[in-house]
């Protein structure tokens, strides 16, 4: 019963709750979750700083939603603890955690008007009607929902429903907003628009947000930090650009970036202080990096992003850097307009087909030859276990 | 989906209490009673254990044999006919016709009312000596028939009352038919299949779950029919409509032979159970569950 | 497979099965089915000799005699008493059925608990269990309780979700509803009972109405249970009163009995026509959606 007072207080005396610095912080310690015999979350440690917008990405079924639901309290962890603000909320009821959640299906109450939907949580908390009305009106204004307040959800468009779902969260004035693929039911144009709105909202409210998505663009553009999940574990945590530039392992390298990074198998020929020589299918690359852990003869994987290949004569700026060029045969061309994806055979690098992203202006004909160049500094190197070699080690604290 | 098992059990507690008190306990009690000579007017303590007495009596009881025969006849006639007719009408209704709603309602009304005493009373008058049917027969130049007095005709009137209520089964079939995605039909048509082909390879297989559901429900209900024969014919003439439920009722509440009635009711239970088990066991050979999925619970 | 390729004539026949023919079938069958009902209503307004005299519908000498005498009944009570008696136990029965079915269905559909599969299977089994096997012990039990000749045996069991069919219907309905809304309500601060009341009940209202309507109809039709439990005529519901009427007035006063039957069917008919979509939804939810 203390809970009602709690929410009411949290809602009225905004800043004073949660005690200063830690307000909006989310801390997961050794969190695990099993459904029956299935381990879905296998030990996650994660700290989210106040005001961050953290995005969970990962392949389908990796446990993103489950992890979010553990934070929300809709699922209880099998092990570990969850801290929001200064409080250990591991076993606390979802409504008392200071969170609010936007569902993929919006989950609006079909029999209530927009205003009632938004004010429902406050009504349950026992707030007086005028106060509810005021808070709903305020949130509605932020989201431009004011003219729709008396409508039922079924009379709203997808984007409007989405905004109501967000409005319902704002009204609760939570420490942490949780989003589970909020935009995946919208069409592409609306998705872009709503993405911008969420970014704006984040800037405006400054609240902590955790955001689950499939969409690379959403992840890269919205995130303060991205958490890459795979099979119930964290693979890497970092700012979007950091994950792009310095993926800690093969999984992250392959997952972040679109189209995906090209991978080529190789064998280490020599290790020197300023570089590692790797023998690929037909050529040897000397990559300017060093890691004492790689030994000559070790199996490694070289990764090159499609956008890091260059076509045509080597531009001058490449002279400063070590660059190499290869002969390629054009296998397939996908023209996207501004850009073109060329699927190339480069026997010196690999048996398979490599994808290269180049300007849309370059004329390409299937079956003809092409010379492509790549800067060696932009090549990624991974050891037999998939760890990045010579890159900053994985920042994720992955429990064994 | 809540993990809280205590509140889960609190919610289903009414059911558990009801199951124990009003189902499981009476179920076992009737099993025990079926081995006793208990008479309705006596205090329960006076019941004596008879062993298999009631069951051996049943084996030699001509009334029971007759009743059993009539019951099987009734079920075996009504269930297939009712299902076939319901399916046929549902199929006719499933074309894009104007006024489907009207016909659906018209056909459904009898199954809403059919179980009532009022309809049974009406049936009595419709088939009475100078009732509606005979008037029509005479008008058409035929001979009036003794519908309720001739054993064969009497069973027919009772059977007809059940067939008259085909609407509920039809509504279920119709919903099943309308649940079949039209793109399947379109795909089959593009593949060059004729209408009959489509009916046998698409409609019928996809309808089997609904047929199965209707079949089970009709079997179980037909074996339990009471109101119609009790009111229209009272089980007669010559016990030609004396269905097992009638016999159980009369043994218990007219002749007070509760022990024997309990044995009869167990016989009925075992028959229904047997049919249900056979139906469920056979289901995997003919019921097609196309988009079967794991239940995420 | 052999069934399929051979009968080309069949295909042609179905092709020629024109809309006209279909309408003819539908109208013919419909008339045959509904004629007895119309005849019953018409007969309520005919003198007796006219009922025997023609199979036609329209009364030649319309009279309210049958209705009036039928309403008075041959007993010391008027038909109003019997109607009220019916409602006296049907209303609590419907109410208790709805409440208990919804609670139990919610428990089954939304809670993880050990043993759930078993209980659910038992519930489905009770749908198939013939009532006559329970009839006698239940009678003895209620006799021990001293409930004979009261309405208690007719409705008290309904408080305990004894009609598995209704629980099953609501469970099926709930399974078709994604739980997100309820989770949103949990985050909004509801406990499970509040979720049920504020969110689930409004959303499953169609199923609830179906349950109430079916229980209403079936209880109105119910004959065997009142027959064994009620002994004083003053407590008889409509079904028993009608049975009594044919035993007493049979031979002569057809118009009275048919008028009584007509009146007895009116509540069901009215409810059915007001809410027929719920009947269709209700009866199909158990079979098709599942
Ligand atoms: N209630 C549950 N019971 C059993 N298993 C579950 C349950 N919820 C989720 N799972 C399983 O846990 C795994 C992770 O599910 P989760 O929904 O978290 O994946 P996700 O990363 O959100 O996937 P998606 O991107 O497809 O939404 C899946 O294999 C799923 O089948
Ligand atoms: Mg998910």
mmCIF file of N, CA and C in Angstrom, chain A residues 35 69 72 74-75 93-95 99-101 103 105 107-112 117 120-121 123-124 168 172, chain C residues 112 178-192 194-195 197-204:
data_model
loop_
_atom_site.group_PDB
_atom_site.id
_atom_site.type_symbol
_atom_site.label_atom_id
_atom_site.label_comp_id
_atom_site.label_asym_id
_atom_site.label_seq_id
_atom_site.Cartn_x
_atom_site.Cartn_y
_atom_site.Cartn_z
ATOM 1 N N UNK A 35 13.547 -20.195 -18.724
ATOM 2 C CA UNK A 35 12.142 -20.602 -18.865
ATOM 3 C C UNK A 35 12.146 -22.111 -18.834
ATOM 4 N N UNK A 69 12.149 -7.057 -20.376
ATOM 5 C CA UNK A 69 11.050 -7.412 -19.486
ATOM 6 C C UNK A 69 11.551 -7.708 -18.084
ATOM 7 N N UNK A 72 11.748 -4.385 -16.612
ATOM 8 C CA UNK A 72 10.410 -3.856 -16.335
ATOM 9 C C UNK A 72 9.753 -4.546 -15.149
ATOM 10 N N UNK A 74 8.177 -7.431 -15.569
ATOM 11 C CA UNK A 74 7.148 -8.334 -16.087
ATOM 12 C C UNK A 74 7.633 -9.777 -16.022
ATOM 13 N N UNK A 75 8.938 -9.957 -16.041
ATOM 14 C CA UNK A 75 9.512 -11.269 -15.740
ATOM 15 C C UNK A 75 10.436 -11.079 -14.554
ATOM 16 N N UNK A 93 7.378 -4.836 -7.650
ATOM 17 C CA UNK A 93 6.290 -4.838 -8.647
ATOM 18 C C UNK A 93 6.602 -3.844 -9.771
ATOM 19 N N UNK A 94 6.277 -4.205 -10.998
ATOM 20 C CA UNK A 94 6.596 -3.337 -12.142
ATOM 21 C C UNK A 94 6.163 -1.884 -11.960
ATOM 22 N N UNK A 95 5.021 -1.685 -11.328
ATOM 23 C CA UNK A 95 4.514 -0.319 -11.229
ATOM 24 C C UNK A 95 5.315 0.515 -10.235
ATOM 25 N N UNK A 99 9.489 2.689 -13.861
ATOM 26 C CA UNK A 99 9.676 2.468 -15.292
ATOM 27 C C UNK A 99 8.355 2.664 -16.020
ATOM 28 N N UNK A 100 8.445 2.838 -17.313
ATOM 29 C CA UNK A 100 7.257 2.822 -18.159
ATOM 30 C C UNK A 100 7.656 2.145 -19.444
ATOM 31 N N UNK A 101 6.692 1.506 -20.094
ATOM 32 C CA UNK A 101 7.071 0.667 -21.233
ATOM 33 C C UNK A 101 6.160 0.910 -22.432
ATOM 34 N N UNK A 103 4.984 -0.919 -25.839
ATOM 35 C CA UNK A 103 4.980 -2.257 -26.437
ATOM 36 C C UNK A 103 4.941 -2.171 -27.948
ATOM 37 N N UNK A 105 3.057 -3.817 -29.856
ATOM 38 C CA UNK A 105 1.664 -3.783 -30.314
ATOM 39 C C UNK A 105 0.924 -2.575 -29.743
ATOM 40 N N UNK A 107 -0.409 -1.963 -27.198
ATOM 41 C CA UNK A 107 -1.112 -2.414 -25.997
ATOM 42 C C UNK A 107 -1.991 -1.333 -25.391
ATOM 43 N N UNK A 108 -2.668 -0.578 -26.243
ATOM 44 C CA UNK A 108 -3.614 0.412 -25.712
ATOM 45 C C UNK A 108 -4.881 -0.297 -25.270
ATOM 46 N N UNK A 109 -5.540 0.241 -24.254
ATOM 47 C CA UNK A 109 -6.791 -0.367 -23.801
ATOM 48 C C UNK A 109 -7.899 0.038 -24.773
ATOM 49 N N UNK A 110 -8.482 -0.931 -25.467
ATOM 50 C CA UNK A 110 -9.388 -0.574 -26.562
ATOM 51 C C UNK A 110 -10.676 0.105 -26.110
ATOM 52 N N UNK A 111 -11.063 -0.121 -24.859
ATOM 53 C CA UNK A 111 -12.344 0.408 -24.404
ATOM 54 C C UNK A 111 -12.194 1.767 -23.750
ATOM 55 N N UNK A 112 -10.971 2.291 -23.674
ATOM 56 C CA UNK A 112 -10.765 3.591 -23.036
ATOM 57 C C UNK A 112 -10.369 4.623 -24.092
ATOM 58 N N UNK A 117 -6.647 6.185 -21.443
ATOM 59 C CA UNK A 117 -5.477 5.337 -21.610
ATOM 60 C C UNK A 117 -4.267 5.949 -20.929
ATOM 61 N N UNK A 120 -4.605 6.132 -17.012
ATOM 62 C CA UNK A 120 -5.038 4.945 -16.271
ATOM 63 C C UNK A 120 -4.122 4.620 -15.091
ATOM 64 N N UNK A 121 -2.818 4.709 -15.339
ATOM 65 C CA UNK A 121 -1.870 4.388 -14.267
ATOM 66 C C UNK A 121 -2.036 5.317 -13.077
ATOM 67 N N UNK A 123 -4.758 6.877 -12.277
ATOM 68 C CA UNK A 123 -6.043 6.587 -11.658
ATOM 69 C C UNK A 123 -5.894 5.404 -10.697
ATOM 70 N N UNK A 124 -5.184 4.384 -11.161
ATOM 71 C CA UNK A 124 -4.961 3.214 -10.306
ATOM 72 C C UNK A 124 -4.168 3.629 -9.071
ATOM 73 N N UNK A 168 1.370 7.592 -22.655
ATOM 74 C CA UNK A 168 1.035 6.865 -21.439
ATOM 75 C C UNK A 168 2.272 6.727 -20.548
ATOM 76 N N UNK A 172 3.501 8.989 -16.617
ATOM 77 C CA UNK A 172 3.957 8.342 -15.376
ATOM 78 C C UNK A 172 5.238 8.957 -14.844
ATOM 79 N N UNK C 112 0.952 -19.232 -14.838
ATOM 80 C CA UNK C 112 1.773 -20.427 -14.880
ATOM 81 C C UNK C 112 1.684 -21.081 -13.519
ATOM 82 N N UNK C 178 -3.682 -11.023 -27.201
ATOM 83 C CA UNK C 178 -2.296 -10.918 -26.760
ATOM 84 C C UNK C 178 -2.235 -10.300 -25.365
ATOM 85 N N UNK C 179 -1.330 -10.790 -24.526
ATOM 86 C CA UNK C 179 -1.292 -10.342 -23.141
ATOM 87 C C UNK C 179 -0.672 -8.958 -22.954
ATOM 88 N N UNK C 180 -0.235 -8.309 -24.036
ATOM 89 C CA UNK C 180 0.440 -7.009 -23.883
ATOM 90 C C UNK C 180 -0.372 -6.000 -23.095
ATOM 91 N N UNK C 181 -1.670 -5.940 -23.437
ATOM 92 C CA UNK C 181 -2.528 -4.965 -22.767
ATOM 93 C C UNK C 181 -2.526 -5.172 -21.269
ATOM 94 N N UNK C 182 -2.580 -6.454 -20.895
ATOM 95 C CA UNK C 182 -2.606 -6.748 -19.468
ATOM 96 C C UNK C 182 -1.263 -6.408 -18.825
ATOM 97 N N UNK C 183 -0.176 -6.603 -19.580
ATOM 98 C CA UNK C 183 1.137 -6.254 -19.038
ATOM 99 C C UNK C 183 1.257 -4.749 -18.871
ATOM 100 N N UNK C 184 0.699 -4.028 -19.837
ATOM 101 C CA UNK C 184 0.706 -2.570 -19.707
ATOM 102 C C UNK C 184 -0.051 -2.166 -18.442
ATOM 103 N N UNK C 185 -1.141 -2.863 -18.165
ATOM 104 C CA UNK C 185 -1.911 -2.545 -16.962
ATOM 105 C C UNK C 185 -1.134 -2.880 -15.699
ATOM 106 N N UNK C 186 -0.350 -3.962 -15.755
ATOM 107 C CA UNK C 186 0.485 -4.301 -14.598
ATOM 108 C C UNK C 186 1.472 -3.172 -14.354
ATOM 109 N N UNK C 187 2.098 -2.686 -15.429
ATOM 110 C CA UNK C 187 3.044 -1.585 -15.278
ATOM 111 C C UNK C 187 2.323 -0.338 -14.777
ATOM 112 N N UNK C 188 1.075 -0.195 -15.185
ATOM 113 C CA UNK C 188 0.289 0.939 -14.696
ATOM 114 C C UNK C 188 -0.130 0.769 -13.244
ATOM 115 N N UNK C 189 0.257 -0.342 -12.623
ATOM 116 C CA UNK C 189 0.031 -0.468 -11.186
ATOM 117 C C UNK C 189 -1.102 -1.380 -10.782
ATOM 118 N N UNK C 190 -1.671 -2.123 -11.707
ATOM 119 C CA UNK C 190 -2.778 -3.001 -11.336
ATOM 120 C C UNK C 190 -2.254 -4.318 -10.759
ATOM 121 N N UNK C 191 -2.975 -4.842 -9.760
ATOM 122 C CA UNK C 191 -2.727 -6.225 -9.399
ATOM 123 C C UNK C 191 -3.581 -7.096 -10.321
ATOM 124 N N UNK C 192 -3.447 -8.414 -10.197
ATOM 125 C CA UNK C 192 -4.081 -9.260 -11.215
ATOM 126 C C UNK C 192 -5.595 -9.101 -11.217
ATOM 127 N N UNK C 194 -7.237 -6.347 -10.454
ATOM 128 C CA UNK C 194 -7.536 -5.068 -11.120
ATOM 129 C C UNK C 194 -7.367 -5.185 -12.631
ATOM 130 N N UNK C 195 -6.345 -5.944 -13.061
ATOM 131 C CA UNK C 195 -6.179 -6.166 -14.495
ATOM 132 C C UNK C 195 -7.426 -6.847 -15.037
ATOM 133 N N UNK C 197 -10.456 -6.803 -13.882
ATOM 134 C CA UNK C 197 -11.634 -5.949 -13.860
ATOM 135 C C UNK C 197 -11.544 -4.799 -14.860
ATOM 136 N N UNK C 198 -10.393 -4.117 -14.879
ATOM 137 C CA UNK C 198 -10.284 -2.912 -15.702
ATOM 138 C C UNK C 198 -9.981 -3.206 -17.155
ATOM 139 N N UNK C 199 -9.272 -4.286 -17.424
ATOM 140 C CA UNK C 199 -8.816 -4.527 -18.799
ATOM 141 C C UNK C 199 -9.436 -5.792 -19.403
ATOM 142 N N UNK C 200 -9.306 -6.910 -18.694
ATOM 143 C CA UNK C 200 -9.739 -8.175 -19.304
ATOM 144 C C UNK C 200 -11.244 -8.208 -19.498
ATOM 145 N N UNK C 201 -11.984 -7.878 -18.459
ATOM 146 C CA UNK C 201 -13.449 -7.972 -18.560
ATOM 147 C C UNK C 201 -14.007 -7.104 -19.697
ATOM 148 N N UNK C 202 -13.597 -5.838 -19.814
ATOM 149 C CA UNK C 202 -14.118 -5.077 -20.957
ATOM 150 C C UNK C 202 -13.737 -5.683 -22.292
ATOM 151 N N UNK C 203 -12.530 -6.239 -22.373
ATOM 152 C CA UNK C 203 -12.082 -6.762 -23.657
ATOM 153 C C UNK C 203 -12.806 -8.055 -24.025
ATOM 154 N N UNK C 204 -13.105 -8.882 -23.023
ATOM 155 C CA UNK C 204 -13.758 -10.152 -23.350
ATOM 156 C C UNK C 204 -15.277 -10.074 -23.194
#
